[in-house]
mmCIF file of C-alpha atoms in Angstrom:
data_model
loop_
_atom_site.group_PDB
_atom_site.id
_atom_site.type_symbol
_atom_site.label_atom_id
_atom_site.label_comp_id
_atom_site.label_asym_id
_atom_site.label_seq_id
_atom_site.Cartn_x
_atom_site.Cartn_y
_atom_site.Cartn_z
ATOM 1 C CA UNK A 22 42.418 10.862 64.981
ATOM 2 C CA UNK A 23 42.796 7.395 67.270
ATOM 3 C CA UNK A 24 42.387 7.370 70.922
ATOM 4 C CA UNK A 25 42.795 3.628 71.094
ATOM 5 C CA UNK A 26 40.076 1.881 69.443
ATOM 6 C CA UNK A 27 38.093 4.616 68.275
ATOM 7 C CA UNK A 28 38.790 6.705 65.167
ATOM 8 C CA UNK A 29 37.414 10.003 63.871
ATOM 9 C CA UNK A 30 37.609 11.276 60.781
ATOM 10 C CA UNK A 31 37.469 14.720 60.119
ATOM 11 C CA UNK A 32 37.027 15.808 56.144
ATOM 12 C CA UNK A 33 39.201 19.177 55.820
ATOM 13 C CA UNK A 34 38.775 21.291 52.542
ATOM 14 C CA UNK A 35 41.633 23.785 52.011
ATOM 15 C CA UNK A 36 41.333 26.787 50.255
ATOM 16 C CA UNK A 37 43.578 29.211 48.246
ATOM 17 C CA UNK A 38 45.009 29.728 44.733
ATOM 18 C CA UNK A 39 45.398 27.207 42.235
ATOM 19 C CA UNK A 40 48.426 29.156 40.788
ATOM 20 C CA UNK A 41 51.998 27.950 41.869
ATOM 21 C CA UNK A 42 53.459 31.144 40.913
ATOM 22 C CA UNK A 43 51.847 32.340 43.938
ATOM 23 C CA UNK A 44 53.045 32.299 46.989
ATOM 24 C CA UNK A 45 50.970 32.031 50.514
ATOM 25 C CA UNK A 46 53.387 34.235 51.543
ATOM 26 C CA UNK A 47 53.437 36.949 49.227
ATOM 27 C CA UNK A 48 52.282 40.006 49.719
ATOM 28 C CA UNK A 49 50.007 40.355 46.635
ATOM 29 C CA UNK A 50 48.515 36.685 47.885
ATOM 30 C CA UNK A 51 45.153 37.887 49.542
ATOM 31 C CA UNK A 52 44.710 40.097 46.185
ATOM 32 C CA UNK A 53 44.918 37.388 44.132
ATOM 33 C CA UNK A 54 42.925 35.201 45.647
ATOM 34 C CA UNK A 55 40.071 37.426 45.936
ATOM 35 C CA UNK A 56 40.174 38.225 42.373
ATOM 36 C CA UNK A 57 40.269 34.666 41.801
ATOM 37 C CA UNK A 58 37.780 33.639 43.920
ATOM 38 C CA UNK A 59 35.242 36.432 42.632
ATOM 39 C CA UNK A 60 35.745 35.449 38.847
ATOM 40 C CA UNK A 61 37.505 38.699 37.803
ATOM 41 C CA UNK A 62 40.834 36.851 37.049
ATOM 42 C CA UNK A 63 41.496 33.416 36.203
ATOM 43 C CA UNK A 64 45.407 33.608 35.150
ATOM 44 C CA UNK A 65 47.183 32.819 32.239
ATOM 45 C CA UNK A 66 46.704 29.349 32.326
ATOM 46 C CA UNK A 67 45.029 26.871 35.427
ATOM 47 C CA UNK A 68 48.181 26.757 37.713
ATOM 48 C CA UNK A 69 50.120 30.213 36.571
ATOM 49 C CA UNK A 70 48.318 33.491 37.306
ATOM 50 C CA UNK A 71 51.892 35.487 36.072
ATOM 51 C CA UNK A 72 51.557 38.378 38.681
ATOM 52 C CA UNK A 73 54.759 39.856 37.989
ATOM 53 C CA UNK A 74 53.624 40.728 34.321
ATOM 54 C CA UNK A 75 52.668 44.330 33.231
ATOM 55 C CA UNK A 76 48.816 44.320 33.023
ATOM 56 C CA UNK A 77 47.488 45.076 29.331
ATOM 57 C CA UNK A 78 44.456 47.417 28.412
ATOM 58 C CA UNK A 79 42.539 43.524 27.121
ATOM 59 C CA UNK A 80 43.089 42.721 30.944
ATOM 60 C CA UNK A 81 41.585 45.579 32.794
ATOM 61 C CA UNK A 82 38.487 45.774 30.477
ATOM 62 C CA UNK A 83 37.979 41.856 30.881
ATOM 63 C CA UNK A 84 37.935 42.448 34.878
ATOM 64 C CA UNK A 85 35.410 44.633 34.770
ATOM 65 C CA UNK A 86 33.272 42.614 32.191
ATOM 66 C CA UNK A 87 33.919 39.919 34.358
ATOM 67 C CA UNK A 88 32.743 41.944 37.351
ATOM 68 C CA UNK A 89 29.382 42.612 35.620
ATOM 69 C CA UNK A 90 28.993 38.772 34.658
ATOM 70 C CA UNK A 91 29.673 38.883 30.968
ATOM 71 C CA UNK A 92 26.380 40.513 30.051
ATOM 72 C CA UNK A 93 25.798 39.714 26.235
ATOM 73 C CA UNK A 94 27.616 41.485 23.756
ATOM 74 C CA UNK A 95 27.567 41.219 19.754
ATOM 75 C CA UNK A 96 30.489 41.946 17.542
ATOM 76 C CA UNK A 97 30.176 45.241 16.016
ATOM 77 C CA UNK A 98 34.133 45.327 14.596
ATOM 78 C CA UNK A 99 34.403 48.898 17.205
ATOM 79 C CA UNK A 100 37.889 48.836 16.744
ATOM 80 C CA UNK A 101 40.061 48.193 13.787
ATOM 81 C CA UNK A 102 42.355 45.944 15.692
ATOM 82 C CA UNK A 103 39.756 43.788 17.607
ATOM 83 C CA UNK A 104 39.155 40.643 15.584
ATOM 84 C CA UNK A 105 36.073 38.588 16.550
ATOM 85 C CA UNK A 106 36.721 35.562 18.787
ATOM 86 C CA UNK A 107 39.750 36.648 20.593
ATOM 87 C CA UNK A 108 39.119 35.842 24.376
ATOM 88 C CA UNK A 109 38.825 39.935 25.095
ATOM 89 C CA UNK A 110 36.834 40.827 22.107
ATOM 90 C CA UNK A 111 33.446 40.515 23.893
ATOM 91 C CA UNK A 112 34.563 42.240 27.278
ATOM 92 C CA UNK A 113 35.937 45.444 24.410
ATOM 93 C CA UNK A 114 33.006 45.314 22.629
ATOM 94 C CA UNK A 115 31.046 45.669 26.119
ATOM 95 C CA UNK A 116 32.909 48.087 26.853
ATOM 96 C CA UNK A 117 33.020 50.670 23.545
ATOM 97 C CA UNK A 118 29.264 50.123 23.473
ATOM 98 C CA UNK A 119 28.651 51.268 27.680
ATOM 99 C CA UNK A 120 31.228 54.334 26.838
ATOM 100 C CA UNK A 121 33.344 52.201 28.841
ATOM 101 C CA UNK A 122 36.420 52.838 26.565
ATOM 102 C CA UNK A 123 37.138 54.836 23.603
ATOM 103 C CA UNK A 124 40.517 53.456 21.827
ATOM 104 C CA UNK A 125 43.730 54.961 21.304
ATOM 105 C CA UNK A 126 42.892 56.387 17.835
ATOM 106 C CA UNK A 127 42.525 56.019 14.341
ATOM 107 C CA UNK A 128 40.025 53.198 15.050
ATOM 108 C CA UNK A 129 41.850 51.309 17.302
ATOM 109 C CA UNK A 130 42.000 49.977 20.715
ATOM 110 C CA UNK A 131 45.704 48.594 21.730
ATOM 111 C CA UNK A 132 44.124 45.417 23.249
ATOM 112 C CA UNK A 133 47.294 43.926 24.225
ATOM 113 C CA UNK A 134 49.244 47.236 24.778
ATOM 114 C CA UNK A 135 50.883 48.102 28.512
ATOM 115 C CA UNK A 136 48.189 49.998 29.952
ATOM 116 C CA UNK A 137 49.299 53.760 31.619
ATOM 117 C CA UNK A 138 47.900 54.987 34.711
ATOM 118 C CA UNK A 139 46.008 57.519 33.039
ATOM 119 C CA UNK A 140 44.848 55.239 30.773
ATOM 120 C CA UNK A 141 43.647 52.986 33.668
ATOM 121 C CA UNK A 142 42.212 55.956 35.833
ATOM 122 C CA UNK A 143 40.103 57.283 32.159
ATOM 123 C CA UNK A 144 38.765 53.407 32.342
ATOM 124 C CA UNK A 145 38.128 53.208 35.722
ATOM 125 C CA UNK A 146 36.486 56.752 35.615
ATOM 126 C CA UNK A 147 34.187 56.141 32.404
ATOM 127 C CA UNK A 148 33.035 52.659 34.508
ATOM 128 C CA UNK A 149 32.371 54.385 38.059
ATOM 129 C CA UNK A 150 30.093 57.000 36.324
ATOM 130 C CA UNK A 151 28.219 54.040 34.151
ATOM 131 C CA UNK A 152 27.720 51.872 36.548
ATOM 132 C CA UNK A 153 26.626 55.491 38.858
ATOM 133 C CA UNK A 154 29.344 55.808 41.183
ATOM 134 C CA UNK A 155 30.065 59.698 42.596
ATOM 135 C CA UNK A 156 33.041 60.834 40.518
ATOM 136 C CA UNK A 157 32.373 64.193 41.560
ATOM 137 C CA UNK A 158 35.828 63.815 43.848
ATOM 138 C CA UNK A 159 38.896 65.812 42.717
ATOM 139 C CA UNK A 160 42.392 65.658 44.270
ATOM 140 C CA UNK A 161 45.171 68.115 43.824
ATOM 141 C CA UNK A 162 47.687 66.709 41.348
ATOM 142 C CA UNK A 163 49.939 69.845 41.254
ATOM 143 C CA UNK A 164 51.622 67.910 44.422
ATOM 144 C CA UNK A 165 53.235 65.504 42.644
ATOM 145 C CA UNK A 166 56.177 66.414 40.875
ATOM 146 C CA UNK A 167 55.630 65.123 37.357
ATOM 147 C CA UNK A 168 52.245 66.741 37.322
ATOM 148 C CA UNK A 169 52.972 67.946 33.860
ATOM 149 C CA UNK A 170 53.439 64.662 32.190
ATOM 150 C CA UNK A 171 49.661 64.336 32.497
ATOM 151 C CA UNK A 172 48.100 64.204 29.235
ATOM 152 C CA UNK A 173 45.296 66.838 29.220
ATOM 153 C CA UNK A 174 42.715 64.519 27.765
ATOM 154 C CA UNK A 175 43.246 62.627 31.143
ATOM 155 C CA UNK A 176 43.330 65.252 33.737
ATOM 156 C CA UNK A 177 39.988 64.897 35.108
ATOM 157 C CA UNK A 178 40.233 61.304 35.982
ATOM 158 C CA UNK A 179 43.608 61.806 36.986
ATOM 159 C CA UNK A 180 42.714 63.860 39.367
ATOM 160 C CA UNK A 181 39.624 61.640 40.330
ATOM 161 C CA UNK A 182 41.884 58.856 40.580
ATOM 162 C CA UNK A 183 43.914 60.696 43.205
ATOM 163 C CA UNK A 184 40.598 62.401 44.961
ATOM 164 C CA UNK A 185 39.605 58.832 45.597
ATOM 165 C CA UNK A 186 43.361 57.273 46.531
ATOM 166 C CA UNK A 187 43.072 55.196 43.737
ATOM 167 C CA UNK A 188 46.892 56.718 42.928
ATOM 168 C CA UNK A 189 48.900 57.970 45.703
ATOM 169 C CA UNK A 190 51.956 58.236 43.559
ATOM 170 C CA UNK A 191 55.713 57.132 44.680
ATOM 171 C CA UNK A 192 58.557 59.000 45.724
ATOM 172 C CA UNK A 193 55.816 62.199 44.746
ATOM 173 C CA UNK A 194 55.124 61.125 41.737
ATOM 174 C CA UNK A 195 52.159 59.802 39.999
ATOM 175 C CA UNK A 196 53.959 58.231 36.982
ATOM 176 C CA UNK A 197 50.991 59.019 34.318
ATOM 177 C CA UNK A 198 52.457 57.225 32.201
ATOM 178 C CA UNK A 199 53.824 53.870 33.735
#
């Protein structure tokens, strides 16, 4: 700023997203930038954080071992399909060991498989309860339309999910398995 022979500087810092797949504008912008700025998410790469992509069952278990600081975590070989060094194989491990996750089956975990909703609600259940959250909460399911296409080894936390307004559903229904 000059008002005739004086000047004054003044340093401005601005803050956001690194990511230019992100727009200030969008409506998933405050989102990412908190998950950003806490360290749960860092993107695909420094400047593309890829928000339209499907989130895998690797991602959601890496947020949370991100949220906890990426306590220490040995390889074990849990999971058939979990090879050491992969850049979610310490955040699975974590996991599988805190009764966090327990696979898909036949030994393995589906790291970079689409994760369901009631796959994300059993996750998001198992880490409430470890971490000593109330999951005590129940909603009603039976409202939404496709209430049968819940899996019954996911009922509970689907219905904790929905208790807490974790999942509201769309057009009344849930989508389990989207």
């Amino acid at each position: 700023i000059r008002a005739g022979e004086c000047t004054l500087t003044i340093p401005v810092t601005v803050q956001g997203v690194p990511f230019s797949d992100v727009a200030y504008d969008a409506w998933y912008y405050d989102a990412v930038r908190f998950v950003y700025d806490n360290a749960l998410m860092n993107g695909m790469s420094e400047t593309v954080f890829a928000p339209q992509r499907t989130t895998n069952r690797a991602m959601i278990v890496q947020i949370l071992y991100n949220r906890e600081g990426k306590p220490e975590s040995a390889y074990t070989g849990v999971f058939d399909d979990v090879a050491d060094g992969q850049w979610y194989t310490a955040a699975v491990e974590w996991a599988a060991a805190n009764g966090i996750v327990n696979g898909v089956g036949n030994g393995r975990f589906d790291p970079l498989g689409e994760i369901t909703r009631e796959q994300m609600a059993i996750i998001l259940h198992n880490y409430a309860s470890w971490v000593g959250y109330d999951t005590s909460v129940r909603g009603d399911v039976s409202l939404f339309s496709d209430a049968d296409s819940i899996h019954n080894w996911a009922a509970e936390e689907m219905a904790w999910a929905v208790g807490i307004g974790l999942l509201q559903g769309n057009n009344n229904a849930l989508t389990p398995l989207g």
